[in-house]
Amino acid sequence: MSSQSAQAISSLRDKIATSTRILVRERLIGPFGHPSARIPGTDWVAVLGHTHDDVKDLSETEPGDVVVMDLDGDVVEGSMDAPGERYMHTEIYRARPDVGAVIHAHPMHCIAFSMTDVPLAPVWHLCTLFADGVPVYDSAVQIDNPERGQAVAAALADRKGILLKGHGLTVVGSSIEEATVSAVNLERSARLQIMAQGLGAVEAIDRAELTDDLLTDGLTLEEYTHTQWDYWAMETAR
Ligand SMILES: [Zn+2]
């Protein structure tokens, strides 16, 4: 391994620990669910390890709780197993070279949408990244083999997120920061949409108000990602 890769792994271990603490605080994961990130220039992926056996409080996640696996799901660095649903991550990385990070989580408000034919709509200004739509994978099974991982990747296609019926969600991004922020905002937006539907008919944000990056006009991807990531990272710092 080059010293450059070693440095990238160390940095991603740190960021995945931060991502985990943010996702726990937002009730997206714990005890199940896991963020991962592709290690640039390699076929390796850093992912939160399979921590269930120790009944560890994930709000205390540290860089040492992150393992490195190859795209077959075999651990190449770290002291614990990779998560059981590792194949959702590996097969999305194989299918989508543009993806640098994957979050798999089980948040309640998004799962509610997966149980109905009401689509998650771009209703909130911090969640328009998903304006192209969030498909639903029509099965609640664990994604615990490569074939199921490939089926989820095919259903995701070129989108930024997918719901798994009666199970959870998977969100992708170019970086661990972007994927984490997007996953949190998708769950917050799902909650807002449910609240608003109780008040009356819900209107989506007009597509004409969105930039090419699918952000509301005036907001850059850098601002969207790092303003929220930096703030939440500070709040959950250890
Ligand atoms: Zn799951």
PDB file of C-alpha atoms and ligand atoms in Angstrom:
ATOM      1  CA  MET A   1       0.000   0.000   0.000  1.00  0.00           C
ATOM      2  CA  SER A   2       1.338   3.442  -0.891  1.00  0.00           C
ATOM      3  CA  SER A   3       1.751   6.037   1.846  1.00  0.00           C
ATOM      4  CA  GLN A   4      -0.843   8.080  -0.055  1.00  0.00           C
ATOM      5  CA  SER A   5      -3.417   5.261   0.321  1.00  0.00           C
ATOM      6  CA  ALA A   6      -2.529   4.829   4.003  1.00  0.00           C
ATOM      7  CA  GLN A   7      -3.166   8.509   4.525  1.00  0.00           C
ATOM      8  CA  ALA A   8      -6.485   8.316   2.622  1.00  0.00           C
ATOM      9  CA  ILE A   9      -7.598   5.332   4.729  1.00  0.00           C
ATOM     10  CA  SER A  10      -6.734   7.114   7.953  1.00  0.00           C
ATOM     11  CA  SER A  11      -8.684  10.201   6.897  1.00  0.00           C
ATOM     12  CA  LEU A  12     -11.708   8.138   5.787  1.00  0.00           C
ATOM     13  CA  ARG A  13     -11.724   6.129   9.042  1.00  0.00           C
ATOM     14  CA  ASP A  14     -12.038   9.421  10.844  1.00  0.00           C
ATOM     15  CA  LYS A  15     -14.802  10.707   8.564  1.00  0.00           C
ATOM     16  CA  ILE A  16     -16.802   7.453   8.717  1.00  0.00           C
ATOM     17  CA  ALA A  17     -16.659   7.591  12.510  1.00  0.00           C
ATOM     18  CA  THR A  18     -17.956  11.181  12.328  1.00  0.00           C
ATOM     19  CA  SER A  19     -20.641  10.175   9.807  1.00  0.00           C
ATOM     20  CA  THR A  20     -21.750   7.347  12.104  1.00  0.00           C
ATOM     21  CA  ARG A  21     -22.081   9.649  15.110  1.00  0.00           C
ATOM     22  CA  ILE A  22     -24.128  12.137  13.048  1.00  0.00           C
ATOM     23  CA  LEU A  23     -26.390   9.370  11.690  1.00  0.00           C
ATOM     24  CA  VAL A  24     -26.922   7.963  15.194  1.00  0.00           C
ATOM     25  CA  ARG A  25     -27.838  11.373  16.552  1.00  0.00           C
ATOM     26  CA  GLU A  26     -30.378  11.781  13.745  1.00  0.00           C
ATOM     27  CA  ARG A  27     -31.843   8.322  14.484  1.00  0.00           C
ATOM     28  CA  LEU A  28     -30.909   7.056  11.028  1.00  0.00           C
ATOM     29  CA  ILE A  29     -28.801   4.168  12.320  1.00  0.00           C
ATOM     30  CA  GLY A  30     -28.247   2.164  15.502  1.00  0.00           C
ATOM     31  CA  PRO A  31     -27.814  -0.673  16.059  1.00  0.00           C
ATOM     32  CA  PHE A  32     -28.245  -1.431  12.325  1.00  0.00           C
ATOM     33  CA  GLY A  33     -27.036   0.688   9.413  1.00  0.00           C
ATOM     34  CA  HIS A  34     -23.634   1.709   8.089  1.00  0.00           C
ATOM     35  CA  PRO A  35     -21.783   4.394   6.109  1.00  0.00           C
ATOM     36  CA  SER A  36     -18.922   3.578   3.734  1.00  0.00           C
ATOM     37  CA  ALA A  37     -16.518   5.400   1.427  1.00  0.00           C
ATOM     38  CA  ARG A  38     -14.434   4.341  -1.542  1.00  0.00           C
ATOM     39  CA  ILE A  39     -10.696   4.709  -0.967  1.00  0.00           C
ATOM     40  CA  PRO A  40      -9.553   6.852  -3.911  1.00  0.00           C
ATOM     41  CA  GLY A  41      -7.371   5.084  -6.450  1.00  0.00           C
ATOM     42  CA  THR A  42      -8.057   1.609  -5.038  1.00  0.00           C
ATOM     43  CA  ASP A  43     -10.706  -1.153  -5.197  1.00  0.00           C
ATOM     44  CA  TRP A  44     -11.094  -0.893  -1.449  1.00  0.00           C
ATOM     45  CA  VAL A  45     -13.884   0.488   0.669  1.00  0.00           C
ATOM     46  CA  ALA A  46     -13.773   1.781   4.257  1.00  0.00           C
ATOM     47  CA  VAL A  47     -16.960   0.819   6.117  1.00  0.00           C
ATOM     48  CA  LEU A  48     -18.258   0.833   9.682  1.00  0.00           C
ATOM     49  CA  GLY A  49     -17.432  -2.611  11.109  1.00  0.00           C
ATOM     50  CA  HIS A  50     -19.945  -5.180  12.319  1.00  0.00           C
ATOM     51  CA  THR A  51     -20.119  -3.857  15.867  1.00  0.00           C
ATOM     52  CA  HIS A  52     -23.262  -5.689  17.063  1.00  0.00           C
ATOM     53  CA  ASP A  53     -21.437  -8.426  18.954  1.00  0.00           C
ATOM     54  CA  ASP A  54     -20.019  -5.927  21.444  1.00  0.00           C
ATOM     55  CA  VAL A  55     -23.331  -4.032  21.873  1.00  0.00           C
ATOM     56  CA  LYS A  56     -21.340  -0.880  21.334  1.00  0.00           C
ATOM     57  CA  ASP A  57     -23.003   2.551  21.673  1.00  0.00           C
ATOM     58  CA  LEU A  58     -22.534   3.892  18.144  1.00  0.00           C
ATOM     59  CA  SER A  59     -22.651   7.488  19.367  1.00  0.00           C
ATOM     60  CA  GLU A  60     -19.157   6.647  20.661  1.00  0.00           C
ATOM     61  CA  THR A  61     -17.881   5.384  17.296  1.00  0.00           C
ATOM     62  CA  GLU A  62     -14.172   5.945  16.749  1.00  0.00           C
ATOM     63  CA  PRO A  63     -11.856   5.482  13.735  1.00  0.00           C
ATOM     64  CA  GLY A  64     -10.840   2.039  15.081  1.00  0.00           C
ATOM     65  CA  ASP A  65     -14.434   0.811  14.538  1.00  0.00           C
ATOM     66  CA  VAL A  66     -13.992   1.188  10.782  1.00  0.00           C
ATOM     67  CA  VAL A  67     -12.704  -1.696   8.631  1.00  0.00           C
ATOM     68  CA  VAL A  68     -11.437  -1.841   5.049  1.00  0.00           C
ATOM     69  CA  MET A  69     -12.883  -4.400   2.635  1.00  0.00           C
ATOM     70  CA  ASP A  70     -12.385  -5.212  -1.034  1.00  0.00           C
ATOM     71  CA  LEU A  71     -15.205  -5.239  -3.585  1.00  0.00           C
ATOM     72  CA  ASP A  72     -15.865  -8.929  -2.821  1.00  0.00           C
ATOM     73  CA  GLY A  73     -16.722  -7.898   0.742  1.00  0.00           C
ATOM     74  CA  ASP A  74     -13.604  -9.501   2.271  1.00  0.00           C
ATOM     75  CA  VAL A  75     -11.983  -7.534   5.103  1.00  0.00           C
ATOM     76  CA  VAL A  76      -8.416  -6.541   4.206  1.00  0.00           C
ATOM     77  CA  GLU A  77      -7.729  -4.311   7.213  1.00  0.00           C
ATOM     78  CA  GLY A  78      -9.384  -4.136  10.633  1.00  0.00           C
ATOM     79  CA  SER A  79     -10.204  -6.226  13.666  1.00  0.00           C
ATOM     80  CA  MET A  80     -13.871  -7.074  13.034  1.00  0.00           C
ATOM     81  CA  ASP A  81     -16.179  -8.275  10.256  1.00  0.00           C
ATOM     82  CA  ALA A  82     -17.740  -6.040   7.640  1.00  0.00           C
ATOM     83  CA  PRO A  83     -21.522  -5.562   8.019  1.00  0.00           C
ATOM     84  CA  GLY A  84     -23.857  -8.338   6.844  1.00  0.00           C
ATOM     85  CA  GLU A  85     -25.346  -6.058   4.193  1.00  0.00           C
ATOM     86  CA  ARG A  86     -21.903  -5.184   2.826  1.00  0.00           C
ATOM     87  CA  TYR A  87     -22.951  -6.230  -0.700  1.00  0.00           C
ATOM     88  CA  MET A  88     -25.244  -3.228  -1.039  1.00  0.00           C
ATOM     89  CA  HIS A  89     -22.114  -1.105  -0.777  1.00  0.00           C
ATOM     90  CA  THR A  90     -19.756  -3.207  -2.910  1.00  0.00           C
ATOM     91  CA  GLU A  91     -22.166  -3.694  -5.801  1.00  0.00           C
ATOM     92  CA  ILE A  92     -23.124  -0.005  -5.941  1.00  0.00           C
ATOM     93  CA  TYR A  93     -19.402   0.915  -6.068  1.00  0.00           C
ATOM     94  CA  ARG A  94     -18.921  -1.579  -8.910  1.00  0.00           C
ATOM     95  CA  ALA A  95     -21.909  -0.208 -10.853  1.00  0.00           C
ATOM     96  CA  ARG A  96     -21.358   3.499 -10.211  1.00  0.00           C
ATOM     97  CA  PRO A  97     -17.810   4.856 -10.682  1.00  0.00           C
ATOM     98  CA  ASP A  98     -19.159   8.320  -9.802  1.00  0.00           C
ATOM     99  CA  VAL A  99     -20.097   7.179  -6.295  1.00  0.00           C
ATOM    100  CA  GLY A 100     -17.565   7.920  -3.550  1.00  0.00           C
ATOM    101  CA  ALA A 101     -19.736   7.062  -0.531  1.00  0.00           C
ATOM    102  CA  VAL A 102     -22.803   4.995   0.389  1.00  0.00           C
ATOM    103  CA  ILE A 103     -25.056   5.289   3.456  1.00  0.00           C
ATOM    104  CA  HIS A 104     -27.443   2.480   4.379  1.00  0.00           C
ATOM    105  CA  ALA A 105     -29.915   3.299   7.164  1.00  0.00           C
ATOM    106  CA  HIS A 106     -33.361   2.458   8.544  1.00  0.00           C
ATOM    107  CA  PRO A 107     -35.056   5.795   9.357  1.00  0.00           C
ATOM    108  CA  MET A 108     -38.776   5.639  10.136  1.00  0.00           C
ATOM    109  CA  HIS A 109     -40.191   8.476   8.036  1.00  0.00           C
ATOM    110  CA  CYS A 110     -38.483   7.330   4.830  1.00  0.00           C
ATOM    111  CA  ILE A 111     -39.550   3.742   5.512  1.00  0.00           C
ATOM    112  CA  ALA A 112     -43.164   4.955   5.806  1.00  0.00           C
ATOM    113  CA  PHE A 113     -42.968   6.151   2.178  1.00  0.00           C
ATOM    114  CA  SER A 114     -41.555   2.777   1.087  1.00  0.00           C
ATOM    115  CA  MET A 115     -44.800   1.167   2.324  1.00  0.00           C
ATOM    116  CA  THR A 116     -47.072   3.316   0.141  1.00  0.00           C
ATOM    117  CA  ASP A 117     -47.302   4.554  -3.438  1.00  0.00           C
ATOM    118  CA  VAL A 118     -46.860   8.187  -2.315  1.00  0.00           C
ATOM    119  CA  PRO A 119     -43.522   9.362  -3.761  1.00  0.00           C
ATOM    120  CA  LEU A 120     -40.950  11.261  -1.732  1.00  0.00           C
ATOM    121  CA  ALA A 121     -41.123  14.705  -3.361  1.00  0.00           C
ATOM    122  CA  PRO A 122     -38.693  17.646  -3.416  1.00  0.00           C
ATOM    123  CA  VAL A 123     -40.690  19.680  -0.898  1.00  0.00           C
ATOM    124  CA  TRP A 124     -37.930  21.146   1.290  1.00  0.00           C
ATOM    125  CA  HIS A 125     -35.190  23.493   0.115  1.00  0.00           C
ATOM    126  CA  LEU A 126     -32.406  21.383   1.661  1.00  0.00           C
ATOM    127  CA  CYS A 127     -33.580  18.175   0.016  1.00  0.00           C
ATOM    128  CA  THR A 128     -33.956  18.996  -3.668  1.00  0.00           C
ATOM    129  CA  LEU A 129     -30.903  16.883  -4.589  1.00  0.00           C
ATOM    130  CA  PHE A 130     -33.388  14.020  -4.896  1.00  0.00           C
ATOM    131  CA  ALA A 131     -35.655  15.906  -7.327  1.00  0.00           C
ATOM    132  CA  ASP A 132     -35.113  13.235 -10.020  1.00  0.00           C
ATOM    133  CA  GLY A 133     -37.039  10.837  -7.782  1.00  0.00           C
ATOM    134  CA  VAL A 134     -36.267   8.146  -5.223  1.00  0.00           C
ATOM    135  CA  PRO A 135     -37.061   4.656  -6.560  1.00  0.00           C
ATOM    136  CA  VAL A 136     -38.265   1.823  -4.322  1.00  0.00           C
ATOM    137  CA  TYR A 137     -36.610  -1.617  -4.252  1.00  0.00           C
ATOM    138  CA  ASP A 138     -39.582  -3.927  -3.953  1.00  0.00           C
ATOM    139  CA  SER A 139     -38.308  -6.316  -1.270  1.00  0.00           C
ATOM    140  CA  ALA A 140     -37.586  -6.201   2.470  1.00  0.00           C
ATOM    141  CA  VAL A 141     -34.901  -8.930   2.507  1.00  0.00           C
ATOM    142  CA  GLN A 142     -31.406  -8.393   3.889  1.00  0.00           C
ATOM    143  CA  ILE A 143     -28.974  -7.503   1.106  1.00  0.00           C
ATOM    144  CA  ASP A 144     -26.584 -10.224   2.210  1.00  0.00           C
ATOM    145  CA  ASN A 145     -25.213 -11.593  -1.057  1.00  0.00           C
ATOM    146  CA  PRO A 146     -23.780 -10.106  -4.274  1.00  0.00           C
ATOM    147  CA  GLU A 147     -26.886 -10.930  -6.354  1.00  0.00           C
ATOM    148  CA  ARG A 148     -29.140  -8.912  -4.060  1.00  0.00           C
ATOM    149  CA  GLY A 149     -26.580  -6.114  -4.021  1.00  0.00           C
ATOM    150  CA  GLN A 150     -26.627  -6.062  -7.825  1.00  0.00           C
ATOM    151  CA  ALA A 151     -30.446  -5.920  -7.812  1.00  0.00           C
ATOM    152  CA  VAL A 152     -30.404  -2.873  -5.509  1.00  0.00           C
ATOM    153  CA  ALA A 153     -27.718  -1.202  -7.657  1.00  0.00           C
ATOM    154  CA  ALA A 154     -29.829  -1.838 -10.784  1.00  0.00           C
ATOM    155  CA  ALA A 155     -32.940  -0.368  -9.127  1.00  0.00           C
ATOM    156  CA  LEU A 156     -30.926   2.644  -7.937  1.00  0.00           C
ATOM    157  CA  ALA A 157     -29.658   3.179 -11.508  1.00  0.00           C
ATOM    158  CA  ASP A 158     -28.285   6.739 -11.801  1.00  0.00           C
ATOM    159  CA  ARG A 159     -30.253   8.195  -8.864  1.00  0.00           C
ATOM    160  CA  LYS A 160     -28.909   9.576  -5.583  1.00  0.00           C
ATOM    161  CA  GLY A 161     -30.995   7.401  -3.289  1.00  0.00           C
ATOM    162  CA  ILE A 162     -33.339   4.448  -3.083  1.00  0.00           C
ATOM    163  CA  LEU A 163     -35.902   3.203  -0.570  1.00  0.00           C
ATOM    164  CA  LEU A 164     -36.014  -0.483   0.299  1.00  0.00           C
ATOM    165  CA  LYS A 165     -39.618  -1.517   0.882  1.00  0.00           C
ATOM    166  CA  GLY A 166     -40.407  -1.939   4.577  1.00  0.00           C
ATOM    167  CA  HIS A 167     -36.681  -1.895   5.341  1.00  0.00           C
ATOM    168  CA  GLY A 168     -34.757   1.344   4.900  1.00  0.00           C
ATOM    169  CA  LEU A 169     -32.889   3.611   2.534  1.00  0.00           C
ATOM    170  CA  THR A 170     -29.585   3.793   0.730  1.00  0.00           C
ATOM    171  CA  VAL A 171     -28.116   7.143  -0.312  1.00  0.00           C
ATOM    172  CA  VAL A 172     -25.028   7.743  -2.434  1.00  0.00           C
ATOM    173  CA  GLY A 173     -22.801  10.772  -2.879  1.00  0.00           C
ATOM    174  CA  SER A 174     -19.528  11.841  -4.388  1.00  0.00           C
ATOM    175  CA  SER A 175     -18.047  12.065  -0.866  1.00  0.00           C
ATOM    176  CA  ILE A 176     -18.830  10.750   2.623  1.00  0.00           C
ATOM    177  CA  GLU A 177     -19.692  14.301   3.654  1.00  0.00           C
ATOM    178  CA  GLU A 178     -22.218  14.745   0.822  1.00  0.00           C
ATOM    179  CA  ALA A 179     -23.809  11.291   1.286  1.00  0.00           C
ATOM    180  CA  THR A 180     -24.174  11.821   5.049  1.00  0.00           C
ATOM    181  CA  VAL A 181     -25.725  15.273   4.736  1.00  0.00           C
ATOM    182  CA  SER A 182     -28.046  14.058   1.947  1.00  0.00           C
ATOM    183  CA  ALA A 183     -29.225  11.021   3.941  1.00  0.00           C
ATOM    184  CA  VAL A 184     -30.005  13.158   6.992  1.00  0.00           C
ATOM    185  CA  ASN A 185     -31.863  15.688   4.863  1.00  0.00           C
ATOM    186  CA  LEU A 186     -33.855  12.995   3.048  1.00  0.00           C
ATOM    187  CA  GLU A 187     -35.167  11.712   6.377  1.00  0.00           C
ATOM    188  CA  ARG A 188     -35.910  15.258   7.594  1.00  0.00           C
ATOM    189  CA  SER A 189     -37.727  15.990   4.329  1.00  0.00           C
ATOM    190  CA  ALA A 190     -39.753  12.767   4.587  1.00  0.00           C
ATOM    191  CA  ARG A 191     -40.848  13.849   8.052  1.00  0.00           C
ATOM    192  CA  LEU A 192     -41.769  17.336   6.795  1.00  0.00           C
ATOM    193  CA  GLN A 193     -43.735  15.867   3.879  1.00  0.00           C
ATOM    194  CA  ILE A 194     -45.734  13.639   6.230  1.00  0.00           C
ATOM    195  CA  MET A 195     -46.413  16.616   8.519  1.00  0.00           C
ATOM    196  CA  ALA A 196     -47.476  18.826   5.592  1.00  0.00           C
ATOM    197  CA  GLN A 197     -49.724  16.137   4.100  1.00  0.00           C
ATOM    198  CA  GLY A 198     -51.684  16.232   7.349  1.00  0.00           C
ATOM    199  CA  LEU A 199     -52.368  19.913   6.704  1.00  0.00           C
ATOM    200  CA  GLY A 200     -53.375  19.648   3.064  1.00  0.00           C
ATOM    201  CA  ALA A 201     -52.155  19.004  -0.473  1.00  0.00           C
ATOM    202  CA  VAL A 202     -48.357  19.201  -0.722  1.00  0.00           C
ATOM    203  CA  GLU A 203     -46.635  21.097  -3.533  1.00  0.00           C
ATOM    204  CA  ALA A 204     -43.111  20.245  -4.649  1.00  0.00           C
ATOM    205  CA  ILE A 205     -40.535  23.003  -5.179  1.00  0.00           C
ATOM    206  CA  ASP A 206     -40.645  24.246  -8.775  1.00  0.00           C
ATOM    207  CA  ARG A 207     -37.925  22.610 -10.880  1.00  0.00           C
ATOM    208  CA  ALA A 208     -37.229  26.029 -12.456  1.00  0.00           C
ATOM    209  CA  GLU A 209     -35.863  27.166  -9.064  1.00  0.00           C
ATOM    210  CA  LEU A 210     -33.177  24.462  -9.068  1.00  0.00           C
ATOM    211  CA  THR A 211     -29.602  24.641 -10.377  1.00  0.00           C
ATOM    212  CA  ASP A 212     -27.957  21.983 -12.583  1.00  0.00           C
ATOM    213  CA  ASP A 213     -26.751  20.338  -9.329  1.00  0.00           C
ATOM    214  CA  LEU A 214     -30.424  20.100  -8.221  1.00  0.00           C
ATOM    215  CA  LEU A 215     -29.907  22.592  -5.423  1.00  0.00           C
ATOM    216  CA  THR A 216     -32.146  25.594  -4.861  1.00  0.00           C
ATOM    217  CA  ASP A 217     -30.790  28.534  -6.809  1.00  0.00           C
ATOM    218  CA  GLY A 218     -28.173  30.417  -4.791  1.00  0.00           C
ATOM    219  CA  LEU A 219     -26.871  27.350  -2.919  1.00  0.00           C
ATOM    220  CA  THR A 220     -23.671  25.626  -4.091  1.00  0.00           C
ATOM    221  CA  LEU A 221     -22.887  21.947  -3.535  1.00  0.00           C
ATOM    222  CA  GLU A 222     -19.814  22.919  -1.525  1.00  0.00           C
ATOM    223  CA  GLU A 223     -21.885  25.191   0.735  1.00  0.00           C
ATOM    224  CA  TYR A 224     -24.703  22.649   1.047  1.00  0.00           C
ATOM    225  CA  THR A 225     -22.315  19.855   1.983  1.00  0.00           C
ATOM    226  CA  HIS A 226     -19.674  21.441   4.139  1.00  0.00           C
ATOM    227  CA  THR A 227     -21.709  23.984   6.081  1.00  0.00           C
ATOM    228  CA  GLN A 228     -23.917  21.191   7.429  1.00  0.00           C
ATOM    229  CA  TRP A 229     -21.166  18.546   7.760  1.00  0.00           C
ATOM    230  CA  ASP A 230     -18.804  20.881   9.608  1.00  0.00           C
ATOM    231  CA  TYR A 231     -21.514  22.002  12.005  1.00  0.00           C
ATOM    232  CA  TRP A 232     -22.811  18.513  12.779  1.00  0.00           C
ATOM    233  CA  ALA A 233     -19.261  17.146  13.024  1.00  0.00           C
ATOM    234  CA  MET A 234     -18.507  19.812  15.619  1.00  0.00           C
ATOM    235  CA  GLU A 235     -21.669  18.958  17.553  1.00  0.00           C
ATOM    236  CA  THR A 236     -20.871  15.245  17.652  1.00  0.00           C
ATOM    237  CA  ALA A 237     -17.080  15.571  18.109  1.00  0.00           C
ATOM    238  CA  ARG A 238     -15.405  13.297  20.631  1.00  0.00           C
TER     239      ARG A 238
HETATM  240 ZN    ZN B   1     -30.663  -2.796   6.205  1.00  0.00          ZN
END
